[in-house]
Amino acid sequence: MKLLKEKILKEGLVLNNDVLKVDSFINHQIDTALIRALAKEIAANFKADRILTIETSGLPIAFAVAEEMGNLPLTFAKKSESAITGTHTYITEVNSFTRCISSVVTVDKKYIQEGERVLIVDDFLAAGNASLGLVDLCKQAGAKVAGVAVAIEKGFQGGRKKLEGLGITVFSGANIKAFVDNKPVFQDEKLF
Ligand code: 5GP
């Protein structure tokens, strides 16, 4: 998505050739026009009955996608301090890429239904842990994963491979194949 790539090049900040900070348009301040344009592209690529994301940064994008796909129900998985959550929740564990901690992640059983096609939406795809956790929650519910859609993919960190290995379709608005001298290089560009 041209607009998103331009925004990344203009305002993104790369830390240690590893993490991309996009606080000015996704992770702190939100560029609502850009997110709406991204949501349109995502909506055109998938059919789903529900949107599933994980708090917090996936929410604005997931909200826009849910609206764009005809006001689909939107569920966000919650990060919980405790693994003791009762029998009314699906539970999984997710390692955070940026914070290097593991969180227990839960969804109330009411908010993913058996047989639903669930589209997983997030801000980033890196190693795939967040998405795989959400896939696990869908599996526990007996729901089908319609796909994984993210704003920004860091293609060199392996997430897509793991998801595609499970037969899951992956969409990203911008796919970064490498950081070179702390500058993003996109999938369709030459490295040097
Ligand atoms: P994964 O679970 O695929 O390894 O990483 C995806 C999750 O980690 C996303 O939910 C996102 O919040 C966070 N994340 C991973 N890489 C980055 C990054 O480069 N920048 C930011 N801002 N978040 C990231």
Tab-separated table of C-alpha atoms and ligand atoms in Angstrom:
chain	number	residue	atom	x	y	z
A	1	MET	CA	0.000	0.000	0.000
A	2	LYS	CA	1.758	3.090	-1.330
A	3	LEU	CA	0.398	5.552	1.221
A	4	LEU	CA	1.470	3.400	4.156
A	5	LYS	CA	4.961	2.791	2.763
A	6	GLU	CA	5.436	6.532	2.208
A	7	LYS	CA	4.330	7.229	5.772
A	8	ILE	CA	6.756	4.595	7.137
A	9	LEU	CA	9.640	6.113	5.171
A	10	LYS	CA	8.744	9.632	6.276
A	11	GLU	CA	7.859	9.102	9.938
A	12	GLY	CA	8.974	5.609	10.995
A	13	LEU	CA	11.961	5.247	13.292
A	14	VAL	CA	14.019	2.023	13.175
A	15	LEU	CA	15.657	0.884	16.394
A	16	ASN	CA	18.622	-1.546	16.260
A	17	ASN	CA	17.685	-2.750	12.747
A	18	ASP	CA	14.889	-4.687	14.484
A	19	VAL	CA	11.933	-2.638	15.747
A	20	LEU	CA	10.022	0.013	13.818
A	21	LYS	CA	8.500	2.813	15.855
A	22	VAL	CA	5.377	4.222	14.233
A	23	ASP	CA	4.039	6.227	17.160
A	24	SER	CA	3.053	9.187	15.003
A	25	PHE	CA	0.443	7.282	12.962
A	26	ILE	CA	-0.364	3.868	14.539
A	27	ASN	CA	0.966	3.251	18.045
A	28	HIS	CA	0.359	6.497	19.928
A	29	GLN	CA	-1.198	9.055	17.610
A	30	ILE	CA	-3.471	7.534	14.957
A	31	ASP	CA	-3.783	8.677	11.342
A	32	THR	CA	-7.457	7.828	10.930
A	33	ALA	CA	-7.545	8.485	7.172
A	34	LEU	CA	-4.608	6.143	6.619
A	35	ILE	CA	-6.146	3.434	8.826
A	36	ARG	CA	-9.451	3.726	6.950
A	37	ALA	CA	-7.647	3.353	3.593
A	38	LEU	CA	-5.806	0.292	4.928
A	39	ALA	CA	-9.066	-1.169	6.247
A	40	LYS	CA	-10.625	-0.848	2.772
A	41	GLU	CA	-7.769	-2.898	1.280
A	42	ILE	CA	-8.038	-5.540	3.991
A	43	ALA	CA	-11.826	-5.757	3.609
A	44	ALA	CA	-11.471	-6.297	-0.155
A	45	ASN	CA	-9.275	-9.357	0.445
A	46	PHE	CA	-11.258	-11.387	2.986
A	47	LYS	CA	-14.674	-12.786	3.857
A	48	ALA	CA	-15.374	-13.116	7.577
A	49	ASP	CA	-18.055	-13.213	10.256
A	50	ARG	CA	-15.964	-11.697	13.062
A	51	ILE	CA	-12.797	-9.674	13.582
A	52	LEU	CA	-10.366	-10.681	16.322
A	53	THR	CA	-7.450	-8.617	17.591
A	54	ILE	CA	-5.348	-8.269	20.717
A	55	GLU	CA	-5.261	-5.213	22.969
A	56	THR	CA	-4.109	-2.487	22.511
A	57	SER	CA	-2.467	-1.468	19.269
A	58	GLY	CA	-4.487	-3.753	16.998
A	59	LEU	CA	-7.765	-2.163	18.047
A	60	PRO	CA	-8.022	0.958	15.851
A	61	ILE	CA	-7.204	-1.046	12.724
A	62	ALA	CA	-9.524	-3.883	13.721
A	63	PHE	CA	-12.337	-1.395	14.404
A	64	ALA	CA	-11.941	0.178	10.958
A	65	VAL	CA	-11.866	-3.253	9.287
A	66	ALA	CA	-14.964	-4.425	11.182
A	67	GLU	CA	-16.817	-1.307	10.070
A	68	GLU	CA	-15.613	-1.623	6.475
A	69	MET	CA	-16.766	-5.256	6.299
A	70	GLY	CA	-20.321	-4.302	7.272
A	71	ASN	CA	-20.072	-3.714	11.025
A	72	LEU	CA	-18.886	-7.191	11.894
A	73	PRO	CA	-18.639	-8.098	15.566
A	74	LEU	CA	-15.172	-7.252	16.844
A	75	THR	CA	-13.514	-9.093	19.727
A	76	PHE	CA	-10.251	-8.098	21.345
A	77	ALA	CA	-8.289	-10.616	23.334
A	78	LYS	CA	-7.253	-9.318	26.740
A	79	LYS	CA	-3.818	-9.575	28.279
A	80	SER	CA	-4.282	-10.845	31.790
A	81	GLU	CA	-1.978	-10.833	34.805
A	82	SER	CA	-3.185	-14.209	35.988
A	83	ALA	CA	-3.734	-17.604	34.402
A	84	ILE	CA	-6.654	-18.142	36.794
A	85	THR	CA	-9.551	-16.942	34.703
A	86	GLY	CA	-12.334	-19.474	35.214
A	87	THR	CA	-14.070	-21.823	32.831
A	88	HIS	CA	-15.832	-19.152	30.761
A	89	THR	CA	-12.678	-18.093	28.916
A	90	TYR	CA	-10.368	-19.407	26.235
A	91	ILE	CA	-6.752	-18.934	27.302
A	92	THR	CA	-3.458	-18.879	25.468
A	93	GLU	CA	0.026	-17.514	26.042
A	94	VAL	CA	1.807	-14.958	23.870
A	95	ASN	CA	5.421	-13.801	23.958
A	96	SER	CA	5.651	-10.082	23.341
A	97	PHE	CA	8.107	-9.210	20.586
A	98	THR	CA	8.791	-5.682	21.777
A	99	ARG	CA	8.601	-6.155	25.543
A	100	CYS	CA	10.221	-9.619	25.778
A	101	ILE	CA	7.640	-10.854	28.292
A	102	SER	CA	5.048	-13.575	28.076
A	103	SER	CA	1.374	-12.706	28.685
A	104	VAL	CA	-1.659	-14.822	29.367
A	105	VAL	CA	-4.243	-13.810	26.780
A	106	THR	CA	-7.936	-14.531	27.165
A	107	VAL	CA	-11.255	-14.246	25.358
A	108	ASP	CA	-14.648	-14.856	26.906
A	109	LYS	CA	-16.215	-17.907	25.249
A	110	LYS	CA	-19.267	-15.801	24.319
A	111	TYR	CA	-17.201	-13.679	21.955
A	112	ILE	CA	-15.925	-16.308	19.510
A	113	GLN	CA	-18.522	-18.754	18.239
A	114	GLU	CA	-18.043	-22.240	16.822
A	115	GLY	CA	-18.056	-22.314	13.009
A	116	GLU	CA	-17.482	-18.566	12.551
A	117	ARG	CA	-14.936	-17.323	10.012
A	118	VAL	CA	-12.640	-15.117	12.066
A	119	LEU	CA	-10.300	-12.554	10.521
A	120	ILE	CA	-7.321	-11.796	12.771
A	121	VAL	CA	-6.128	-8.184	12.586
A	122	ASP	CA	-3.093	-6.577	14.213
A	123	ASP	CA	-0.743	-3.635	13.775
A	124	PHE	CA	2.447	-5.689	13.186
A	125	LEU	CA	3.441	-9.195	12.138
A	126	ALA	CA	6.972	-10.065	13.293
A	127	ALA	CA	7.749	-13.564	14.615
A	128	GLY	CA	4.037	-14.375	14.548
A	129	ASN	CA	3.506	-15.043	18.259
A	130	ALA	CA	0.563	-12.682	18.722
A	131	SER	CA	-1.202	-13.997	15.608
A	132	LEU	CA	-0.499	-17.626	16.505
A	133	GLY	CA	-1.962	-17.005	19.972
A	134	LEU	CA	-5.128	-15.651	18.375
A	135	VAL	CA	-5.212	-18.624	15.976
A	136	ASP	CA	-5.028	-20.875	19.039
A	137	LEU	CA	-8.021	-19.086	20.631
A	138	CYS	CA	-10.023	-19.595	17.402
A	139	LYS	CA	-9.057	-23.275	17.396
A	140	GLN	CA	-10.252	-23.695	20.981
A	141	ALA	CA	-13.575	-22.102	19.997
A	142	GLY	CA	-13.986	-24.321	16.927
A	143	ALA	CA	-13.913	-21.235	14.691
A	144	LYS	CA	-12.204	-21.033	11.278
A	145	VAL	CA	-9.404	-18.557	10.693
A	146	ALA	CA	-10.326	-16.482	7.618
A	147	GLY	CA	-6.834	-14.990	7.503
A	148	VAL	CA	-4.373	-12.712	9.241
A	149	ALA	CA	-4.240	-9.055	8.181
A	150	VAL	CA	-1.727	-6.575	9.548
A	151	ALA	CA	-0.681	-3.031	8.771
A	152	ILE	CA	3.065	-3.717	8.790
A	153	GLU	CA	4.879	-7.009	8.314
A	154	LYS	CA	8.568	-7.488	9.035
A	155	GLY	CA	8.940	-10.297	6.541
A	156	PHE	CA	12.392	-11.307	7.730
A	157	GLN	CA	11.191	-12.254	11.221
A	158	GLY	CA	9.381	-15.428	10.217
A	159	GLY	CA	5.729	-14.868	11.153
A	160	ARG	CA	4.295	-15.302	7.649
A	161	LYS	CA	6.073	-18.633	7.149
A	162	LYS	CA	4.576	-20.059	10.347
A	163	LEU	CA	1.057	-18.883	9.504
A	164	GLU	CA	1.196	-19.983	5.865
A	165	GLY	CA	2.527	-23.316	7.104
A	166	LEU	CA	-0.840	-23.707	8.838
A	167	GLY	CA	-2.648	-22.878	5.589
A	168	ILE	CA	-3.542	-19.349	6.742
A	169	THR	CA	-3.655	-16.464	4.237
A	170	VAL	CA	-1.615	-13.439	5.293
A	171	PHE	CA	-2.139	-9.845	4.128
A	172	SER	CA	0.054	-6.891	5.010
A	173	GLY	CA	-0.288	-3.256	3.986
A	174	ALA	CA	3.494	-2.908	3.896
A	175	ASN	CA	5.977	-5.765	3.917
A	176	ILE	CA	9.490	-4.878	5.055
A	177	LYS	CA	12.068	-7.401	3.892
A	178	ALA	CA	14.997	-5.871	5.774
A	179	PHE	CA	16.276	-2.891	7.668
A	180	VAL	CA	19.493	-1.632	6.134
A	181	ASP	CA	21.331	0.966	8.217
A	182	ASN	CA	18.111	1.490	10.155
A	183	LYS	CA	16.133	2.174	6.967
A	184	PRO	CA	13.245	-0.069	5.885
A	185	VAL	CA	13.526	-1.852	2.536
A	186	PHE	CA	10.194	-3.125	1.223
A	187	GLN	CA	9.535	-6.534	-0.322
A	188	ASP	CA	9.286	-5.212	-3.881
A	189	GLU	CA	12.531	-3.187	-3.722
A	190	LYS	CA	16.166	-4.099	-4.342
A	191	LEU	CA	18.260	-4.537	-1.188
A	192	PHE	CA	21.301	-2.676	-2.515
B	1	5GP	P1	4.872	-11.012	16.750
B	1	5GP	O1	3.972	-11.539	17.822
B	1	5GP	O2	4.381	-11.288	15.358
B	1	5GP	O3	6.301	-11.416	16.961
B	1	5GP	O4	4.880	-9.436	16.921
B	1	5GP	C1	3.709	-8.721	16.687
B	1	5GP	C2	3.301	-7.947	17.898
B	1	5GP	O5	4.434	-7.320	18.518
B	1	5GP	C3	2.353	-6.847	17.502
B	1	5GP	O6	1.174	-7.016	18.257
B	1	5GP	C4	3.062	-5.553	17.818
B	1	5GP	O7	2.331	-4.842	18.790
B	1	5GP	C5	4.419	-5.918	18.359
B	1	5GP	N1	5.521	-5.598	17.419
B	1	5GP	C6	6.341	-6.485	16.796
B	1	5GP	N2	7.281	-5.851	16.091
B	1	5GP	C7	7.049	-4.531	16.253
B	1	5GP	C8	7.697	-3.350	15.741
B	1	5GP	O8	8.695	-3.383	15.002
B	1	5GP	N3	7.166	-2.159	16.124
B	1	5GP	C9	6.074	-2.063	16.943
B	1	5GP	N4	5.624	-0.844	17.233
B	1	5GP	N5	5.442	-3.155	17.431
B	1	5GP	C10	5.919	-4.378	17.094
